[in-house]
Amino acid sequence: MVGIHGDNRVKILAVELYKYKDWTESLGLDREWIIQNEQHSLAYKINTLSAELGAFLLPLRYDFFIILVDGIRNSHIKFIFNEIKRLSPVRPRACVGYGRTFIEAQQNAAECIKNTEPENIGIGEYDNEQIVSCHFDIDNFTKLSTDISFYKAFIDINKLYSILSEKIYELGGISQYLGGDNILAFTDKNNVKNILNIVEDMKDIKVGIGIGSNARISIKNSTEALEKIRELRNCKWRIVPKYSI
Ligand SMILES: Nc1nc2c(ncn2[C@@H]2O[C@H](COP(=O)(O)OP(=O)(O)OP(=O)(O)O)[C@@H](O)[C@H]2O)c(=O)[nH]1
C-alpha cells in the first residue's frame, strides 16, 4: 500500500522486556555474568527463529529490541512473540510499528507499547514494503587491528558507529553494530541516494546495499554487494539487485 503521503511504509516489531530492571536487581550483586548469559542466550534464540522466518533481530539495548518484520505474515510475527514470551526471564510486551521511516515506525510502536499489557502484542493489518539494508565496512580493518592493536581498532569502530548511526538516524534509519568492522543500517528507498552521499564523503569506508522482500533476503543481498566491492576494489558502494537511484 502506498502511504498517505505517497510514500511506502516500513514495518518493525518492537519488544519491551517488562520490568527487566526488577529482574536484574533480583539476581543480587554477583549478577553481571548471569545477565550477560541471559541476554546473549535470548538474543541467540530470537535471532535464530527470526532468521528462519526471514526476519532479523536488532538486539539494541537487550531489554528493548527490534525485529524487522516486513514481508513476514502476522501469524509468524505472533509466533515469534509467543516464543519470546516462553524464553524471556520477564514478561514481554510488543507492538508492530508502521511508518514512512524506521524511526517513525519504532516511535509508533513505542507509543503503542505504552498502552499494551505485559504478555500482549499490538498488531494490525499492514502491507509490506521492500527492505533496504546497508552493510557498512571499513577498509583494511584487519590490518589496522594487527598494526595498531585490536583494542584501538575496537575504539575506532565505536567512534565511527557513533558518527554513522547519528547520520542514519537523521535520515530516519536505524543501525546496529554487528562485530568486527561491520555496521548494518536500514532505511527506506527514498534515502538510498543519501546513504551513498554519506559514504562518498567519508574516508576508508564502503557500503553494500541490499534490497529484498524481507530482512534476511535484503541483508544477504547487501553482503553480496559488499563482497563484489571487495572483489573489484573499484568503488565505495554497490546495490544488489541493480537499482536506479
Ligand atoms: N558481522 C560480520 N562480520 C564480518 C563479515 N565479514 C567479515 N566480518 C568480520 O569483520 C572483521 C573484518 O573483516 P573484513 O572487513 O573482511 O576485513 P578487512 O581487513 O576490513 O578487509 P576489507 O573489508 O576487504 O578491506 C573480521 O573480524 C571478520 O571476521 C560479515 O559479513 N558480518
Short mmCIF file of C-alpha atoms and ligand atoms in Angstrom, two decimals:
data_model
loop_
_atom_site.label_atom_id
_atom_site.label_comp_id
_atom_site.label_asym_id
_atom_site.label_seq_id
_atom_site.Cartn_x
_atom_site.Cartn_y
_atom_site.Cartn_z
CA MET A 1 0.00 0.00 0.00
CA VAL A 2 1.32 3.49 -0.77
CA GLY A 3 1.20 5.58 2.39
CA ILE A 4 -0.84 8.76 2.93
CA HIS A 5 1.96 11.00 1.61
CA GLY A 6 2.53 8.79 -1.39
CA ASP A 7 5.43 7.12 0.44
CA ASN A 8 5.68 3.43 1.15
CA ARG A 9 5.71 2.29 4.77
CA VAL A 10 8.16 0.07 6.69
CA LYS A 11 7.24 -2.32 9.49
CA ILE A 12 9.04 -3.37 12.69
CA LEU A 13 8.21 -5.39 15.79
CA ALA A 14 9.35 -3.51 18.90
CA VAL A 15 9.62 -5.60 22.08
CA GLU A 16 9.94 -4.46 25.69
CA LEU A 17 11.04 -6.89 28.41
CA TYR A 18 8.69 -5.56 31.09
CA LYS A 19 10.22 -4.68 34.49
CA TYR A 20 13.60 -6.01 33.34
CA LYS A 21 15.30 -3.80 35.95
CA ASP A 22 13.47 -5.58 38.79
CA TRP A 23 14.66 -8.92 37.41
CA THR A 24 18.31 -7.79 37.12
CA GLU A 25 18.27 -6.47 40.69
CA SER A 26 16.69 -9.69 41.96
CA LEU A 27 19.89 -11.52 40.95
CA GLY A 28 21.97 -9.98 43.73
CA LEU A 29 25.35 -8.28 43.42
CA ASP A 30 27.19 -11.08 41.63
CA ARG A 31 24.78 -10.72 38.74
CA GLU A 32 26.53 -9.25 35.70
CA TRP A 33 27.70 -12.63 34.35
CA ILE A 34 24.16 -14.01 34.73
CA ILE A 35 22.65 -11.02 32.91
CA GLN A 36 25.19 -11.42 30.08
CA ASN A 37 24.36 -15.12 29.82
CA GLU A 38 20.62 -14.43 29.69
CA GLN A 39 20.91 -11.55 27.19
CA HIS A 40 23.16 -13.42 24.76
CA SER A 41 21.22 -16.66 25.10
CA LEU A 42 17.86 -14.94 24.47
CA ALA A 43 19.32 -12.95 21.55
CA TYR A 44 20.75 -16.17 20.07
CA LYS A 45 17.40 -17.96 20.21
CA ILE A 46 15.36 -14.99 18.88
CA ASN A 47 17.96 -14.33 16.18
CA THR A 48 17.77 -17.95 15.01
CA LEU A 49 13.97 -18.03 15.00
CA SER A 50 13.74 -14.62 13.27
CA ALA A 51 16.17 -15.71 10.52
CA GLU A 52 14.27 -18.97 10.00
CA LEU A 53 11.16 -16.87 9.22
CA GLY A 54 13.01 -14.29 7.08
CA ALA A 55 13.05 -11.56 9.76
CA PHE A 56 16.10 -10.06 11.51
CA LEU A 57 16.77 -9.18 15.16
CA LEU A 58 18.41 -5.91 16.19
CA PRO A 59 19.29 -6.54 19.88
CA LEU A 60 19.79 -2.77 20.62
CA ARG A 61 19.58 -2.46 24.47
CA TYR A 62 18.61 -6.12 25.01
CA ASP A 63 15.67 -5.10 27.23
CA PHE A 64 14.18 -3.15 24.32
CA PHE A 65 14.83 -4.64 20.90
CA ILE A 66 13.53 -4.56 17.36
CA ILE A 67 12.78 -7.27 14.81
CA LEU A 68 12.45 -6.24 11.16
CA VAL A 69 9.20 -7.85 10.00
CA ASP A 70 8.45 -6.51 6.53
CA GLY A 71 7.49 -9.49 4.36
CA ILE A 72 6.60 -11.60 7.43
CA ARG A 73 2.96 -12.70 7.86
CA ASN A 74 1.15 -11.76 11.09
CA SER A 75 0.85 -15.39 12.18
CA HIS A 76 4.64 -15.68 12.13
CA ILE A 77 5.09 -12.37 13.97
CA LYS A 78 2.74 -13.66 16.68
CA PHE A 79 4.69 -16.96 16.77
CA ILE A 80 7.96 -15.05 17.34
CA PHE A 81 6.32 -13.05 20.16
CA ASN A 82 4.98 -16.22 21.81
CA GLU A 83 8.48 -17.74 21.67
CA ILE A 84 9.90 -14.59 23.28
CA LYS A 85 7.23 -14.96 26.00
CA ARG A 86 8.35 -18.57 26.57
CA LEU A 87 12.09 -17.81 26.59
CA SER A 88 12.32 -14.42 28.33
CA PRO A 89 13.19 -14.14 32.07
CA VAL A 90 10.46 -11.49 32.35
CA ARG A 91 7.08 -10.88 30.71
CA PRO A 92 7.42 -9.11 27.32
CA ARG A 93 5.02 -6.72 25.61
CA ALA A 94 5.29 -5.70 21.97
CA CYS A 95 3.77 -3.77 19.09
CA VAL A 96 4.18 -3.76 15.35
CA GLY A 97 5.11 -0.23 14.30
CA TYR A 98 4.44 1.13 10.83
CA GLY A 99 5.86 4.31 9.33
CA ARG A 100 7.41 6.12 6.40
CA THR A 101 10.80 5.58 8.02
CA PHE A 102 12.12 3.06 10.55
CA ILE A 103 12.38 5.85 13.14
CA GLU A 104 8.70 6.72 12.62
CA ALA A 105 7.78 3.04 12.77
CA GLN A 106 9.63 2.50 16.06
CA GLN A 107 8.14 5.71 17.51
CA ASN A 108 4.65 4.44 16.62
CA ALA A 109 5.46 1.05 18.13
CA ALA A 110 6.81 2.65 21.33
CA GLU A 111 3.60 4.70 21.69
CA CYS A 112 1.54 1.54 21.24
CA ILE A 113 3.62 -0.45 23.77
CA LYS A 114 2.85 2.13 26.50
CA ASN A 115 -0.82 1.10 26.19
CA THR A 116 -0.18 -2.65 25.87
CA GLU A 117 -0.44 -5.02 28.83
CA PRO A 118 2.52 -7.37 29.51
CA GLU A 119 2.31 -10.66 27.58
CA ASN A 120 0.30 -8.91 24.87
CA ILE A 121 1.15 -7.78 21.32
CA GLY A 122 -0.37 -4.89 19.42
CA ILE A 123 -0.58 -5.88 15.75
CA GLY A 124 -2.59 -4.58 12.83
CA GLU A 125 -3.03 -5.45 9.17
CA TYR A 126 -0.27 -3.64 7.30
CA ASP A 127 1.03 -4.08 3.78
CA ASN A 128 4.67 -4.99 3.25
CA GLU A 129 7.46 -2.87 1.79
CA GLN A 130 10.83 -3.94 0.42
CA ILE A 131 13.63 -3.55 2.97
CA VAL A 132 16.79 -1.56 2.17
CA SER A 133 19.76 -2.80 4.20
CA CYS A 134 23.14 -1.03 4.19
CA HIS A 135 26.18 -3.12 5.21
CA PHE A 136 29.00 -0.67 6.05
CA ASP A 137 32.57 -1.91 6.28
CA ILE A 138 35.94 -0.29 6.97
CA ASP A 139 38.79 -0.82 4.51
CA ASN A 140 41.71 -2.94 5.80
CA PHE A 141 40.31 -3.21 9.33
CA THR A 142 42.17 -6.44 9.93
CA LYS A 143 45.49 -4.74 9.05
CA LEU A 144 44.59 -1.81 11.32
CA SER A 145 43.81 -4.24 14.14
CA THR A 146 47.17 -6.04 13.83
CA ASP A 147 49.30 -2.96 13.04
CA ILE A 148 48.00 -0.87 15.89
CA SER A 149 46.07 -3.09 18.28
CA PHE A 150 42.73 -4.81 18.11
CA TYR A 151 41.52 -2.83 21.12
CA LYS A 152 42.39 0.52 19.49
CA ALA A 153 40.64 -0.73 16.33
CA PHE A 154 37.59 -1.52 18.53
CA ILE A 155 37.69 2.05 19.92
CA ASP A 156 37.91 3.43 16.38
CA ILE A 157 34.95 1.39 15.08
CA ASN A 158 32.87 2.56 18.03
CA LYS A 159 33.67 6.20 17.22
CA LEU A 160 32.67 5.56 13.60
CA TYR A 161 29.49 3.79 14.68
CA SER A 162 28.54 6.80 16.78
CA ILE A 163 29.02 9.19 13.82
CA LEU A 164 27.35 6.89 11.28
CA SER A 165 24.36 5.97 13.48
CA GLU A 166 23.62 9.69 14.00
CA LYS A 167 23.73 10.36 10.25
CA ILE A 168 21.47 7.34 9.59
CA TYR A 169 19.09 8.49 12.35
CA GLU A 170 18.81 11.91 10.68
CA LEU A 171 17.64 10.07 7.56
CA GLY A 172 15.04 8.19 9.64
CA GLY A 173 17.05 4.95 9.58
CA ILE A 174 18.13 2.56 12.33
CA SER A 175 21.51 0.85 12.68
CA GLN A 176 23.28 -1.86 14.68
CA TYR A 177 26.97 -2.70 15.23
CA LEU A 178 27.46 -6.33 14.20
CA GLY A 179 31.01 -7.11 15.33
CA GLY A 180 34.33 -6.74 13.56
CA ASP A 181 34.08 -3.61 11.45
CA ASN A 182 30.53 -4.27 10.35
CA ILE A 183 27.65 -1.88 10.79
CA LEU A 184 24.22 -2.67 9.40
CA ALA A 185 21.68 0.10 8.80
CA PHE A 186 18.15 0.03 7.50
CA THR A 187 16.49 2.81 5.60
CA ASP A 188 13.72 3.32 3.07
CA LYS A 189 14.06 3.56 -0.71
CA ASN A 190 13.74 7.37 -0.65
CA ASN A 191 17.07 7.60 1.22
CA VAL A 192 19.32 5.32 -0.83
CA LYS A 193 20.97 8.29 -2.57
CA ASN A 194 21.58 9.98 0.81
CA ILE A 195 23.31 6.81 2.08
CA LEU A 196 25.62 6.84 -0.96
CA ASN A 197 26.43 10.51 -0.33
CA ILE A 198 27.43 9.69 3.27
CA VAL A 199 29.89 7.03 2.09
CA GLU A 200 31.25 9.20 -0.72
CA ASP A 201 32.04 11.92 1.85
CA MET A 202 33.83 9.58 4.31
CA LYS A 203 37.32 8.02 4.07
CA ASP A 204 38.12 4.26 4.10
CA ILE A 205 34.52 3.10 4.23
CA LYS A 206 32.37 1.15 1.76
CA VAL A 207 28.78 0.03 1.77
CA GLY A 208 26.97 -2.88 0.18
CA ILE A 209 23.28 -2.10 -0.21
CA GLY A 210 20.70 -4.84 -0.45
CA ILE A 211 17.03 -4.63 -1.35
CA GLY A 212 14.70 -7.51 -0.57
CA SER A 213 11.15 -8.54 0.27
CA ASN A 214 12.20 -9.45 3.81
CA ALA A 215 15.12 -8.58 6.08
CA ARG A 216 17.05 -11.83 5.57
CA ILE A 217 16.96 -11.56 1.76
CA SER A 218 17.81 -7.85 1.92
CA ILE A 219 20.82 -8.44 4.20
CA LYS A 220 22.07 -11.35 2.08
CA ASN A 221 21.95 -9.01 -0.93
CA SER A 222 23.85 -6.29 0.96
CA THR A 223 26.60 -8.81 1.83
CA GLU A 224 26.74 -9.93 -1.81
CA ALA A 225 27.13 -6.26 -2.84
CA LEU A 226 29.93 -5.81 -0.27
CA GLU A 227 31.73 -8.95 -1.46
CA LYS A 228 31.58 -7.63 -5.04
CA ILE A 229 33.16 -4.33 -3.91
CA ARG A 230 35.97 -6.31 -2.20
CA GLU A 231 36.47 -8.35 -5.40
CA LEU A 232 36.64 -5.36 -7.75
CA ARG A 233 38.08 -2.75 -5.35
CA ASN A 234 36.94 -0.04 -7.73
CA CYS A 235 34.00 1.57 -5.92
CA LYS A 236 32.76 2.57 -2.50
CA TRP A 237 29.20 1.29 -2.92
CA ARG A 238 27.17 -1.26 -4.80
CA ILE A 239 23.45 -2.19 -4.81
CA VAL A 240 22.03 -5.71 -5.23
CA PRO A 241 19.82 -6.21 -7.10
CA LYS A 242 20.58 -3.37 -9.51
CA TYR A 243 18.51 -0.29 -8.59
CA SER A 244 18.31 3.04 -10.39
CA ILE A 245 18.78 5.86 -7.90
N1 LIG B 1 29.30 -9.42 11.32
C1 LIG B 1 30.09 -9.63 10.24
N2 LIG B 1 31.43 -9.67 10.40
C2 LIG B 1 32.17 -9.87 9.28
C3 LIG B 1 31.61 -10.05 7.99
N3 LIG B 1 32.64 -10.21 7.10
C4 LIG B 1 33.78 -10.12 7.80
N4 LIG B 1 33.49 -9.91 9.12
C5 LIG B 1 34.44 -9.71 10.24
O1 LIG B 1 34.84 -8.32 10.18
C6 LIG B 1 36.22 -8.22 10.52
C7 LIG B 1 36.97 -7.55 9.36
O2 LIG B 1 36.79 -8.39 8.24
P1 LIG B 1 36.91 -7.74 6.78
O3 LIG B 1 36.11 -6.49 6.71
O4 LIG B 1 36.60 -8.79 5.79
O5 LIG B 1 38.49 -7.43 6.76
P2 LIG B 1 39.18 -6.09 6.27
O6 LIG B 1 40.57 -6.17 6.75
O7 LIG B 1 38.40 -4.88 6.70
O8 LIG B 1 39.17 -6.24 4.70
P3 LIG B 1 38.32 -5.40 3.64
O9 LIG B 1 36.97 -5.10 4.24
O10 LIG B 1 38.22 -6.35 2.50
O11 LIG B 1 39.11 -4.16 3.34
C8 LIG B 1 36.72 -9.62 10.78
O12 LIG B 1 36.62 -9.83 12.19
C9 LIG B 1 35.69 -10.52 10.09
O13 LIG B 1 35.58 -11.76 10.74
C10 LIG B 1 30.19 -10.02 7.87
O14 LIG B 1 29.62 -10.19 6.80
N5 LIG B 1 29.48 -9.82 9.02
#
